[in-house]
Amino acid sequence: MRVKICGITQLNQALAIVNAGANSLGFICVERSPRYIAPPKIQKIAIALPAEIDKVGVFADAAIAEILDTVEIAHLTSVQLHGAESPEFCALLRQALPESKKIEIIKAFRIKGAASLTEIEPYIPQVDTLLLDAYHPQLLGGTGHTIDWQDLEKFAPSIPWLLAGGLNPDNIKDALSRLKPDGIDLSSGVELAPGNKDLTKITQLFKQLAIVR
């Protein structure tokens, strides 16, 4: 299973989280976010990580030129779109990204209820992976709020999807007993404060995942 820990800001924590078992790390490239990290700082972390670890830059309604620059500077392997980007924007981004690097495009959706799932279908031909997060009227992510998992019990898209939204070591077994995502994404559920990860909770998370597996 893909395990993405998002909101990474510190090299020592990134290395510890990878050693614990994470195979995907997320870096917030949205300046208004309390978890924001500048591209040169992402680069210092990215080059210290094993090559097989996904380095995901999280953007929200950024211009394509900004995304391309950040991908290059920060050595990203994936781009996560967490704003109101359209399917057409995703298609244009795909065309603009360097084909040789095979950069993954993840489109995130903030789920209010089952009706929100109807918005996803047009994106599937344009992106590689979906991410379902909890809706919050002001915050884009890292809210600590969970989705109503009942709304997702029949969700079975034709491309991989990640479950996010209020996941933590205490509820991850319950979530994965009810849903079958291709991966999970955690941020606030394994933090001491925004951008400062709790390595004790990270250890607890992987102990729980070992039980589920």
PDB file of C-alpha atoms in Angstrom:
ATOM      1  CA  MET A   1       0.000   0.000   0.000  1.00  0.00           C
ATOM      2  CA  ARG A   2       1.122   3.524  -0.716  1.00  0.00           C
ATOM      3  CA  VAL A   3       1.597   5.483   2.496  1.00  0.00           C
ATOM      4  CA  LYS A   4       1.963   9.219   1.962  1.00  0.00           C
ATOM      5  CA  ILE A   5       2.863  11.505   4.827  1.00  0.00           C
ATOM      6  CA  CYS A   6       2.143  15.089   3.834  1.00  0.00           C
ATOM      7  CA  GLY A   7       3.292  18.450   5.131  1.00  0.00           C
ATOM      8  CA  ILE A   8       6.975  17.554   5.474  1.00  0.00           C
ATOM      9  CA  THR A   9       9.217  20.501   6.381  1.00  0.00           C
ATOM     10  CA  GLN A  10      12.257  18.991   8.106  1.00  0.00           C
ATOM     11  CA  LEU A  11      14.976  16.730   6.693  1.00  0.00           C
ATOM     12  CA  ASN A  12      15.520  14.703   9.865  1.00  0.00           C
ATOM     13  CA  GLN A  13      11.807  13.977  10.110  1.00  0.00           C
ATOM     14  CA  ALA A  14      11.590  13.056   6.436  1.00  0.00           C
ATOM     15  CA  LEU A  15      14.359  10.490   6.832  1.00  0.00           C
ATOM     16  CA  ALA A  16      12.820   9.059  10.009  1.00  0.00           C
ATOM     17  CA  ILE A  17       9.406   8.777   8.359  1.00  0.00           C
ATOM     18  CA  VAL A  18      10.858   6.950   5.365  1.00  0.00           C
ATOM     19  CA  ASN A  19      12.772   4.619   7.675  1.00  0.00           C
ATOM     20  CA  ALA A  20       9.504   3.887   9.482  1.00  0.00           C
ATOM     21  CA  GLY A  21       7.937   2.707   6.239  1.00  0.00           C
ATOM     22  CA  ALA A  22       6.483   5.628   4.281  1.00  0.00           C
ATOM     23  CA  ASN A  23       7.011   5.433   0.521  1.00  0.00           C
ATOM     24  CA  SER A  24       5.605   8.844  -0.420  1.00  0.00           C
ATOM     25  CA  LEU A  25       6.248  12.286   1.104  1.00  0.00           C
ATOM     26  CA  GLY A  26       4.229  15.419   0.439  1.00  0.00           C
ATOM     27  CA  PHE A  27       5.539  18.988   0.410  1.00  0.00           C
ATOM     28  CA  ILE A  28       3.111  21.911   0.562  1.00  0.00           C
ATOM     29  CA  CYS A  29       3.869  24.455  -2.163  1.00  0.00           C
ATOM     30  CA  VAL A  30       1.010  26.814  -1.216  1.00  0.00           C
ATOM     31  CA  GLU A  31       2.453  29.905   0.451  1.00  0.00           C
ATOM     32  CA  ARG A  32      -0.597  30.658   2.601  1.00  0.00           C
ATOM     33  CA  SER A  33      -0.412  27.223   4.228  1.00  0.00           C
ATOM     34  CA  PRO A  34       1.187  26.859   7.691  1.00  0.00           C
ATOM     35  CA  ARG A  35       2.973  23.809   6.243  1.00  0.00           C
ATOM     36  CA  TYR A  36       4.491  25.725   3.312  1.00  0.00           C
ATOM     37  CA  ILE A  37       8.061  24.888   2.368  1.00  0.00           C
ATOM     38  CA  ALA A  38      10.017  26.776  -0.300  1.00  0.00           C
ATOM     39  CA  PRO A  39      11.247  24.832  -3.351  1.00  0.00           C
ATOM     40  CA  PRO A  40      14.999  25.119  -2.514  1.00  0.00           C
ATOM     41  CA  LYS A  41      14.301  23.624   0.912  1.00  0.00           C
ATOM     42  CA  ILE A  42      12.305  20.809  -0.673  1.00  0.00           C
ATOM     43  CA  GLN A  43      15.285  20.154  -2.920  1.00  0.00           C
ATOM     44  CA  LYS A  44      17.610  19.660   0.056  1.00  0.00           C
ATOM     45  CA  ILE A  45      15.246  17.057   1.464  1.00  0.00           C
ATOM     46  CA  ALA A  46      14.463  15.396  -1.863  1.00  0.00           C
ATOM     47  CA  ILE A  47      18.087  14.759  -2.815  1.00  0.00           C
ATOM     48  CA  ALA A  48      18.700  13.098   0.552  1.00  0.00           C
ATOM     49  CA  LEU A  49      15.851  10.625   0.088  1.00  0.00           C
ATOM     50  CA  PRO A  50      16.074   7.226  -1.618  1.00  0.00           C
ATOM     51  CA  ALA A  51      15.279   7.424  -5.315  1.00  0.00           C
ATOM     52  CA  GLU A  52      12.239   5.172  -4.993  1.00  0.00           C
ATOM     53  CA  ILE A  53      10.448   7.511  -2.561  1.00  0.00           C
ATOM     54  CA  ASP A  54       7.709   9.647  -4.161  1.00  0.00           C
ATOM     55  CA  LYS A  55       8.346  13.371  -3.703  1.00  0.00           C
ATOM     56  CA  VAL A  56       4.955  15.037  -4.088  1.00  0.00           C
ATOM     57  CA  GLY A  57       4.494  18.786  -4.439  1.00  0.00           C
ATOM     58  CA  VAL A  58       1.053  19.975  -3.368  1.00  0.00           C
ATOM     59  CA  PHE A  59      -0.338  22.971  -5.281  1.00  0.00           C
ATOM     60  CA  ALA A  60      -3.655  24.837  -5.241  1.00  0.00           C
ATOM     61  CA  ASP A  61      -4.696  26.814  -8.314  1.00  0.00           C
ATOM     62  CA  ALA A  62      -1.093  27.547  -9.250  1.00  0.00           C
ATOM     63  CA  ALA A  63      -0.071  28.575 -12.764  1.00  0.00           C
ATOM     64  CA  ILE A  64       1.457  25.866 -14.915  1.00  0.00           C
ATOM     65  CA  ALA A  65       4.717  27.825 -15.155  1.00  0.00           C
ATOM     66  CA  GLU A  66       4.983  27.902 -11.355  1.00  0.00           C
ATOM     67  CA  ILE A  67       4.369  24.166 -11.132  1.00  0.00           C
ATOM     68  CA  LEU A  68       7.001  23.427 -13.787  1.00  0.00           C
ATOM     69  CA  ASP A  69       9.589  25.615 -12.051  1.00  0.00           C
ATOM     70  CA  THR A  70       8.929  23.973  -8.701  1.00  0.00           C
ATOM     71  CA  VAL A  71       9.108  20.463 -10.153  1.00  0.00           C
ATOM     72  CA  GLU A  72      12.516  21.302 -11.589  1.00  0.00           C
ATOM     73  CA  ILE A  73      13.963  23.066  -8.539  1.00  0.00           C
ATOM     74  CA  ALA A  74      12.567  20.702  -5.913  1.00  0.00           C
ATOM     75  CA  HIS A  75      13.214  17.425  -7.783  1.00  0.00           C
ATOM     76  CA  LEU A  76       9.573  16.413  -7.492  1.00  0.00           C
ATOM     77  CA  THR A  77       8.300  13.128  -8.900  1.00  0.00           C
ATOM     78  CA  SER A  78       4.601  13.946  -8.457  1.00  0.00           C
ATOM     79  CA  VAL A  79       2.318  16.972  -8.619  1.00  0.00           C
ATOM     80  CA  GLN A  80      -0.806  17.048  -6.441  1.00  0.00           C
ATOM     81  CA  LEU A  81      -3.500  19.534  -7.433  1.00  0.00           C
ATOM     82  CA  HIS A  82      -5.556  20.486  -4.401  1.00  0.00           C
ATOM     83  CA  GLY A  83      -7.503  23.464  -5.715  1.00  0.00           C
ATOM     84  CA  ALA A  84     -10.305  23.996  -8.217  1.00  0.00           C
ATOM     85  CA  GLU A  85      -8.257  22.889 -11.227  1.00  0.00           C
ATOM     86  CA  SER A  86     -10.400  21.760 -14.166  1.00  0.00           C
ATOM     87  CA  PRO A  87      -9.948  18.590 -16.226  1.00  0.00           C
ATOM     88  CA  GLU A  88      -8.763  20.860 -19.045  1.00  0.00           C
ATOM     89  CA  PHE A  89      -6.088  22.338 -16.783  1.00  0.00           C
ATOM     90  CA  CYS A  90      -4.932  18.832 -15.864  1.00  0.00           C
ATOM     91  CA  ALA A  91      -4.648  17.960 -19.553  1.00  0.00           C
ATOM     92  CA  LEU A  92      -2.606  21.097 -20.259  1.00  0.00           C
ATOM     93  CA  LEU A  93      -0.338  20.368 -17.318  1.00  0.00           C
ATOM     94  CA  ARG A  94       0.227  16.842 -18.597  1.00  0.00           C
ATOM     95  CA  GLN A  95       1.314  18.245 -21.954  1.00  0.00           C
ATOM     96  CA  ALA A  96       3.652  20.750 -20.296  1.00  0.00           C
ATOM     97  CA  LEU A  97       5.395  18.381 -17.901  1.00  0.00           C
ATOM     98  CA  PRO A  98       8.578  16.776 -19.241  1.00  0.00           C
ATOM     99  CA  GLU A  99       7.519  13.441 -20.675  1.00  0.00           C
ATOM    100  CA  SER A 100      10.885  11.831 -19.971  1.00  0.00           C
ATOM    101  CA  LYS A 101      10.474  12.296 -16.213  1.00  0.00           C
ATOM    102  CA  LYS A 102       7.030  10.645 -16.069  1.00  0.00           C
ATOM    103  CA  ILE A 103       5.753  13.071 -13.426  1.00  0.00           C
ATOM    104  CA  GLU A 104       2.631  11.724 -11.711  1.00  0.00           C
ATOM    105  CA  ILE A 105      -0.441  13.975 -11.515  1.00  0.00           C
ATOM    106  CA  ILE A 106      -2.632  13.514  -8.449  1.00  0.00           C
ATOM    107  CA  LYS A 107      -5.969  15.335  -8.326  1.00  0.00           C
ATOM    108  CA  ALA A 108      -7.414  15.921  -4.881  1.00  0.00           C
ATOM    109  CA  PHE A 109     -11.121  16.312  -4.177  1.00  0.00           C
ATOM    110  CA  ARG A 110     -12.683  17.688  -1.008  1.00  0.00           C
ATOM    111  CA  ILE A 111     -15.668  15.475  -0.386  1.00  0.00           C
ATOM    112  CA  LYS A 112     -18.817  17.014   1.130  1.00  0.00           C
ATOM    113  CA  GLY A 113     -20.925  13.891   0.589  1.00  0.00           C
ATOM    114  CA  ALA A 114     -21.735  11.175  -1.911  1.00  0.00           C
ATOM    115  CA  ALA A 115     -22.795  13.784  -4.490  1.00  0.00           C
ATOM    116  CA  SER A 116     -19.213  15.100  -4.608  1.00  0.00           C
ATOM    117  CA  LEU A 117     -18.092  11.836  -6.188  1.00  0.00           C
ATOM    118  CA  THR A 118     -19.948  12.706  -9.405  1.00  0.00           C
ATOM    119  CA  GLU A 119     -17.394  15.479 -10.019  1.00  0.00           C
ATOM    120  CA  ILE A 120     -14.522  13.024 -10.342  1.00  0.00           C
ATOM    121  CA  GLU A 121     -15.253  11.111 -13.564  1.00  0.00           C
ATOM    122  CA  PRO A 122     -14.145  13.826 -16.059  1.00  0.00           C
ATOM    123  CA  TYR A 123     -10.699  13.924 -14.417  1.00  0.00           C
ATOM    124  CA  ILE A 124      -9.911  10.241 -14.731  1.00  0.00           C
ATOM    125  CA  PRO A 125      -8.552  10.379 -18.324  1.00  0.00           C
ATOM    126  CA  GLN A 126      -6.353  13.368 -17.433  1.00  0.00           C
ATOM    127  CA  VAL A 127      -4.632  12.315 -14.194  1.00  0.00           C
ATOM    128  CA  ASP A 128      -2.806   9.307 -12.751  1.00  0.00           C
ATOM    129  CA  THR A 129      -4.155   9.176  -9.224  1.00  0.00           C
ATOM    130  CA  LEU A 130      -7.097  10.506  -7.208  1.00  0.00           C
ATOM    131  CA  LEU A 131      -7.019  11.712  -3.600  1.00  0.00           C
ATOM    132  CA  LEU A 132     -10.178  12.075  -1.540  1.00  0.00           C
ATOM    133  CA  ASP A 133      -9.968  14.533   1.355  1.00  0.00           C
ATOM    134  CA  ALA A 134     -12.512  15.955   3.771  1.00  0.00           C
ATOM    135  CA  TYR A 135     -14.246  19.200   2.858  1.00  0.00           C
ATOM    136  CA  HIS A 136     -13.586  22.317   4.922  1.00  0.00           C
ATOM    137  CA  PRO A 137     -14.945  25.743   3.888  1.00  0.00           C
ATOM    138  CA  GLN A 138     -11.685  27.590   4.580  1.00  0.00           C
ATOM    139  CA  LEU A 139      -8.882  25.010   4.602  1.00  0.00           C
ATOM    140  CA  LEU A 140      -7.628  22.999   1.647  1.00  0.00           C
ATOM    141  CA  GLY A 141      -6.245  20.110   3.682  1.00  0.00           C
ATOM    142  CA  GLY A 142      -4.714  19.021   6.964  1.00  0.00           C
ATOM    143  CA  THR A 143      -7.985  19.824   8.719  1.00  0.00           C
ATOM    144  CA  GLY A 144      -8.205  16.730  10.912  1.00  0.00           C
ATOM    145  CA  HIS A 145     -11.764  16.178   9.653  1.00  0.00           C
ATOM    146  CA  THR A 146     -12.760  12.777   8.297  1.00  0.00           C
ATOM    147  CA  ILE A 147     -14.912  11.965   5.294  1.00  0.00           C
ATOM    148  CA  ASP A 148     -18.102  10.006   5.930  1.00  0.00           C
ATOM    149  CA  TRP A 149     -16.597   6.674   4.938  1.00  0.00           C
ATOM    150  CA  GLN A 150     -20.024   5.241   4.188  1.00  0.00           C
ATOM    151  CA  ASP A 151     -20.153   7.527   1.144  1.00  0.00           C
ATOM    152  CA  LEU A 152     -17.033   5.822  -0.228  1.00  0.00           C
ATOM    153  CA  GLU A 153     -17.882   2.172   0.331  1.00  0.00           C
ATOM    154  CA  LYS A 154     -18.777   1.636  -3.335  1.00  0.00           C
ATOM    155  CA  PHE A 155     -16.120   3.972  -4.727  1.00  0.00           C
ATOM    156  CA  ALA A 156     -14.074   1.976  -7.239  1.00  0.00           C
ATOM    157  CA  PRO A 157     -12.465   4.214  -9.879  1.00  0.00           C
ATOM    158  CA  SER A 158     -10.462   2.849 -12.784  1.00  0.00           C
ATOM    159  CA  ILE A 159      -7.249   4.516 -11.563  1.00  0.00           C
ATOM    160  CA  PRO A 160      -5.536   4.375  -8.146  1.00  0.00           C
ATOM    161  CA  TRP A 161      -6.927   6.465  -5.315  1.00  0.00           C
ATOM    162  CA  LEU A 162      -5.683   7.645  -1.927  1.00  0.00           C
ATOM    163  CA  LEU A 163      -7.806   8.116   1.171  1.00  0.00           C
ATOM    164  CA  ALA A 164      -7.102  11.252   3.214  1.00  0.00           C
ATOM    165  CA  GLY A 165      -9.012  13.340   5.733  1.00  0.00           C
ATOM    166  CA  GLY A 166      -8.489  13.025   9.467  1.00  0.00           C
ATOM    167  CA  LEU A 167      -6.663   9.702   9.393  1.00  0.00           C
ATOM    168  CA  ASN A 168      -4.536   8.872  12.433  1.00  0.00           C
ATOM    169  CA  PRO A 169      -3.109   5.818  14.223  1.00  0.00           C
ATOM    170  CA  ASP A 170      -6.341   5.378  16.189  1.00  0.00           C
ATOM    171  CA  ASN A 171      -8.753   5.184  13.256  1.00  0.00           C
ATOM    172  CA  ILE A 172      -6.657   3.770  10.424  1.00  0.00           C
ATOM    173  CA  LYS A 173      -7.633   0.135  11.095  1.00  0.00           C
ATOM    174  CA  ASP A 174     -11.321   1.053  11.039  1.00  0.00           C
ATOM    175  CA  ALA A 175     -10.910   3.032   7.815  1.00  0.00           C
ATOM    176  CA  LEU A 176      -9.114   0.209   6.033  1.00  0.00           C
ATOM    177  CA  SER A 177     -11.568  -2.403   7.260  1.00  0.00           C
ATOM    178  CA  ARG A 178     -14.349  -0.484   5.509  1.00  0.00           C
ATOM    179  CA  LEU A 179     -12.596   0.882   2.430  1.00  0.00           C
ATOM    180  CA  LYS A 180     -10.028  -0.441  -0.017  1.00  0.00           C
ATOM    181  CA  PRO A 181      -7.987   2.535  -1.224  1.00  0.00           C
ATOM    182  CA  ASP A 182      -4.712   2.039  -3.064  1.00  0.00           C
ATOM    183  CA  GLY A 183      -3.031   4.245  -0.513  1.00  0.00           C
ATOM    184  CA  ILE A 184      -3.497   6.586   2.416  1.00  0.00           C
ATOM    185  CA  ASP A 185      -2.442  10.169   3.068  1.00  0.00           C
ATOM    186  CA  LEU A 186      -1.886  11.576   6.548  1.00  0.00           C
ATOM    187  CA  SER A 187      -0.878  15.018   7.761  1.00  0.00           C
ATOM    188  CA  SER A 188      -2.454  16.530  10.889  1.00  0.00           C
ATOM    189  CA  GLY A 189      -3.129  13.072  12.349  1.00  0.00           C
ATOM    190  CA  VAL A 190       0.608  12.509  12.836  1.00  0.00           C
ATOM    191  CA  GLU A 191       1.667  16.014  13.877  1.00  0.00           C
ATOM    192  CA  LEU A 192       2.697  17.912  16.974  1.00  0.00           C
ATOM    193  CA  ALA A 193       1.947  21.168  15.132  1.00  0.00           C
ATOM    194  CA  PRO A 194       1.516  22.096  11.444  1.00  0.00           C
ATOM    195  CA  GLY A 195       4.666  20.970   9.638  1.00  0.00           C
ATOM    196  CA  ASN A 196       6.166  19.348  12.748  1.00  0.00           C
ATOM    197  CA  LYS A 197       5.590  15.599  12.640  1.00  0.00           C
ATOM    198  CA  ASP A 198       5.134  13.425  15.710  1.00  0.00           C
ATOM    199  CA  LEU A 199       7.500  10.502  15.212  1.00  0.00           C
ATOM    200  CA  THR A 200       5.845   8.551  18.026  1.00  0.00           C
ATOM    201  CA  LYS A 201       2.548   8.716  16.142  1.00  0.00           C
ATOM    202  CA  ILE A 202       4.348   7.736  12.939  1.00  0.00           C
ATOM    203  CA  THR A 203       5.641   4.603  14.698  1.00  0.00           C
ATOM    204  CA  GLN A 204       2.147   3.870  16.021  1.00  0.00           C
ATOM    205  CA  LEU A 205       0.706   4.278  12.534  1.00  0.00           C
ATOM    206  CA  PHE A 206       2.981   1.675  11.013  1.00  0.00           C
ATOM    207  CA  LYS A 207       2.321  -0.740  13.858  1.00  0.00           C
ATOM    208  CA  GLN A 208      -1.386  -0.457  13.077  1.00  0.00           C
ATOM    209  CA  LEU A 209      -0.786  -0.889   9.355  1.00  0.00           C
ATOM    210  CA  ALA A 210       1.227  -4.042  10.037  1.00  0.00           C
ATOM    211  CA  ILE A 211      -1.818  -5.471  11.805  1.00  0.00           C
ATOM    212  CA  VAL A 212      -4.135  -4.555   8.928  1.00  0.00           C
ATOM    213  CA  ARG A 213      -1.831  -6.091   6.352  1.00  0.00           C
TER     214      ARG A 213
END
